[in-house]
Every structure is written in structure tokens, then in C-alpha cells.
Coordinates of C-alpha atoms in Angstrom, one line a residue:
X1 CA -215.6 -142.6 119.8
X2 CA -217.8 -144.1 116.6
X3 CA -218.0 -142.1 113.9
X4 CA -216.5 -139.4 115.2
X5 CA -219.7 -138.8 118.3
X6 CA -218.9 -139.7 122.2
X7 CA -219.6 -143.7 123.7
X8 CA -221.4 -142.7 126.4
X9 CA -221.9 -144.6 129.7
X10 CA -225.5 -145.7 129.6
X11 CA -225.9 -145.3 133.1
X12 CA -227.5 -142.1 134.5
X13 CA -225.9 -141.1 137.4
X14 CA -228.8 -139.0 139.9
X15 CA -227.0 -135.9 141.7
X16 CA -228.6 -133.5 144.1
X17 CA -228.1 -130.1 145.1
X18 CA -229.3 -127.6 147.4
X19 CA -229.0 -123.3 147.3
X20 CA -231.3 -120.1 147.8
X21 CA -233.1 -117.0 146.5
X22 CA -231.6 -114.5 149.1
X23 CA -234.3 -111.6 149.5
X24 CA -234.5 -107.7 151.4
X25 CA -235.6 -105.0 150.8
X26 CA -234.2 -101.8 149.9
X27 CA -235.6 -98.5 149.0
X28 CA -239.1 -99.9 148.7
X29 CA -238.0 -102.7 146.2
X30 CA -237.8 -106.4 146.8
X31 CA -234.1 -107.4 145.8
X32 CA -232.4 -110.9 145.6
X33 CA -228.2 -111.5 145.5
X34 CA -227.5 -112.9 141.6
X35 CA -224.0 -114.5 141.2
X36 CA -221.7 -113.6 138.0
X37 CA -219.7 -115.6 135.8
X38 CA -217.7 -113.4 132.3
X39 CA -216.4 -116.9 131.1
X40 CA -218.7 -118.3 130.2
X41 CA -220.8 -115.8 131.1
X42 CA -223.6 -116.9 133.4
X43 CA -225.9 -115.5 135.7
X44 CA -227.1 -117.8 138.2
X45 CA -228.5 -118.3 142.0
X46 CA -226.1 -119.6 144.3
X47 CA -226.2 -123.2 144.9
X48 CA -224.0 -126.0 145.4
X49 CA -223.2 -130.0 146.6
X50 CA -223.3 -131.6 149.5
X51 CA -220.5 -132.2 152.1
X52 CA -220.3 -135.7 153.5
X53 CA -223.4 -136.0 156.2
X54 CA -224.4 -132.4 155.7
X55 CA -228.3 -131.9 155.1
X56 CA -229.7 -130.2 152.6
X57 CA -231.0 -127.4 154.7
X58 CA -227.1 -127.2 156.0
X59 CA -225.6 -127.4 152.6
X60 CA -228.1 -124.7 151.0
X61 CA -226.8 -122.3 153.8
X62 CA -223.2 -123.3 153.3
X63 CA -223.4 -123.0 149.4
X64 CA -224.8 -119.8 149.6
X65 CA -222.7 -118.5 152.5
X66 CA -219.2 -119.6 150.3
X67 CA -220.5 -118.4 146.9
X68 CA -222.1 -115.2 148.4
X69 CA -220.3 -113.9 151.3
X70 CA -223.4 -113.3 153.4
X71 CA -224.6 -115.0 156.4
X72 CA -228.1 -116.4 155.9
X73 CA -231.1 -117.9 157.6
X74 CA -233.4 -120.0 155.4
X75 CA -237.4 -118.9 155.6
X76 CA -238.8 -121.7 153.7
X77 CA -238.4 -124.4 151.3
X78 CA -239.6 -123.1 147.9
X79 CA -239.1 -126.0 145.1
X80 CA -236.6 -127.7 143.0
X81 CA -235.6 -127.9 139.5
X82 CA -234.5 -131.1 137.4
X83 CA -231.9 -131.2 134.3
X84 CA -230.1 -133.2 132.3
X85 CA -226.6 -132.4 130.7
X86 CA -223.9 -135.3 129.7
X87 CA -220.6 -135.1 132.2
X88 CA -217.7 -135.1 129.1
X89 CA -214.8 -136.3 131.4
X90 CA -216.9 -139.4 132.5
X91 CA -219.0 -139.9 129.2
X92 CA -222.1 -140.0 131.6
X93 CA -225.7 -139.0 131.3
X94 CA -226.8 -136.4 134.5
X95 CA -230.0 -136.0 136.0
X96 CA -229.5 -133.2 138.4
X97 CA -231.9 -131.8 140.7
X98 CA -231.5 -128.7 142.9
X99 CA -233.4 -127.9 145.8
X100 CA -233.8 -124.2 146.4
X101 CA -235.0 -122.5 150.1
X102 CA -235.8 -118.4 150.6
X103 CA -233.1 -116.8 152.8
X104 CA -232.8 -113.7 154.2
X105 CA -229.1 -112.2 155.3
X106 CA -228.2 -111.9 158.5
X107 CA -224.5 -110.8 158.1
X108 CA -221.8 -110.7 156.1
X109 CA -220.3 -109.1 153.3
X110 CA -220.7 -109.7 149.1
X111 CA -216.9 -108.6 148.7
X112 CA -216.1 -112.3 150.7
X113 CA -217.8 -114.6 147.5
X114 CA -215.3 -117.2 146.7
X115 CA -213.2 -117.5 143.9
X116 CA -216.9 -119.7 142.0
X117 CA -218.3 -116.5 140.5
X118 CA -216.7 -113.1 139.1
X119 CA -219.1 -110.9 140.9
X120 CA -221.6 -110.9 143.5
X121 CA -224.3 -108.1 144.0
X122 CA -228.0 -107.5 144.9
X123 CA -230.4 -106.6 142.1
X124 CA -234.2 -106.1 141.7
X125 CA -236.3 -108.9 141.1
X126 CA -237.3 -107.0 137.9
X127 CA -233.8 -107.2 136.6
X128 CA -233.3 -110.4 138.1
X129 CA -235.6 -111.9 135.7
X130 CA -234.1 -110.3 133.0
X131 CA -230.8 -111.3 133.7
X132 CA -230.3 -114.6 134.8
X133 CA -229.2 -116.5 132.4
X134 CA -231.7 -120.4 133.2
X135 CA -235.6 -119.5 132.9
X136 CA -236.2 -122.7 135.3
X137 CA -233.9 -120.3 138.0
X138 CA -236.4 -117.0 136.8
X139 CA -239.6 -119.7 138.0
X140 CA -237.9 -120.5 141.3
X141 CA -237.1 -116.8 142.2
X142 CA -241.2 -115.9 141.0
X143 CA -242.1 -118.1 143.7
X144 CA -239.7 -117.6 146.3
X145 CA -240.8 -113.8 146.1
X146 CA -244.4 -114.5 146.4
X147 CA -244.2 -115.9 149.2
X148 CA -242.3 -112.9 150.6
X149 CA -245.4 -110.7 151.7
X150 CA -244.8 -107.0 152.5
X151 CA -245.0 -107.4 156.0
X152 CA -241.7 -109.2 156.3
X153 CA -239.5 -105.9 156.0
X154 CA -238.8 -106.4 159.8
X155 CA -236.6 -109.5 158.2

């Protein structure tokens, strides 16, 4: 430390990672799953890191199966977000950029979420927007529900 502020490593170090906006629909409303955090508290979509050799189609599906407890099938790829934030153990600059697909459950069960999140539960896209906590996650989940049309309730 200089002055009393962080030496950081001027190298940027470039992850990736992959999730989903999981969608039904239930009593005539479009709903996605939001994942819960009390400490800090967070509201986010589920995403995660890849597993040695996985692909990012297999770790969006993975991420979301562990951190949600559902069983998912991805529809399509709907975009990614980009941030930066400073990693405080390694005194190293991020650039972070997580690729996000529409799913649609298939099976499962929310009360099987891992231990990542505090609580797990469907909510309307309405609320959605109001309550996660990243407006860059509120932009992904406005465009993965537009391009959910009406006549997918057979999903």
C-alpha cells in the first residue's frame, strides 16, 4: 500500500461467464426465477463459471440448474453484459463478461438451490424489474422476454 490506497496489479485479467433468464407462464403473467442474497443483499439472475472443457451453452444450464434447483432447456442466446470490479485478494483489475441464454424449466424443484443464494422463487417480470438489484441484468431480462411471444405457453 502507498499512501494508505491498494498497489494494484496492472494487468487486467479477462473472465467469462455464462447463466439464464428462466421464463413460464402462470396465471396469464410472464414470470422469470430471481435468486436472493440478505448479506449483502442482492438480487440477481443465476449465472456462474465454467468447469474445465464445459461450453458455454453446458455451463449456463449447469449454473442455473445448481443455483436454482430447476431443470432447464436453453431457447436462445439473448446477449451479454461487460463489467469491471478490482479482485481485493489478488490486487487485480476484472473485466468480466457474462453471457446470458432464455430457458424454460423442465423439472425440478426451487427448494434444491444450493447453498450461493438465500432464496429462490419465481416473480413477475414487472417486479423483476423492480427488484433486481444490477440495471444491466433488468436490460438482459427486457430482451429475453421479448422474444418470448405469447404463443410459447405450450413451453
Amino acid at each position: 500500500m502507498l499512501n494508505g490506497q491498494m498497489k494494484l496489479n496492472e494487468q487486467t485479467k479477462r473472465l467469462i461467464s455464462a447463466g439464464g433468464v428462466v421464463y413460464r407462464f402462470h396465471n396469464g403473467a410472464r414470470e422469470i426465477v430471481v435468486c436472493g442474497r440478505n448479506d449483502p443483499k442482492i438480487w440477481g439472475l443465476p449465472k456462474g463459471t465454467p468447469d474445465e472443457g464445459e461450453t458455454r451453452q453446458q455451463t449456463a444450464i449447469r449454473e442455473v440448474q445448481e443455483e436454482t434447483g430447476l431443470q432447464v432447456a436453453i431457447k436462445v442466446f439473448i446477449d451479454s453484459i461487460d463489467y469491471r470490479f478490482v479482485d481485493r485478494m489478488n490486487l487485480r483489475r476484472c473485466c468480466k463478461t457474462v453471457l446470458f441464454y432464455l430457458m424454460a424449466p423442465t423439472g425440478g424443484d426451487m427448494s434444491l438451490h444450493d447453498h450461493e443464494f438465500d432464496v429462490v422463487e419465481w416473480m413477475t417480470v414487472d417486479k423483476a424489474y423492480r427488484t433486481l438489484t444490477y440495471p444491466n441484468e433488468v436490460r438482459i431480462v427486457r430482451k429475453g422476454v421479448s422474444l418470448v411471444s405469447e404463443d410459447a405457453r405450450g413451453d
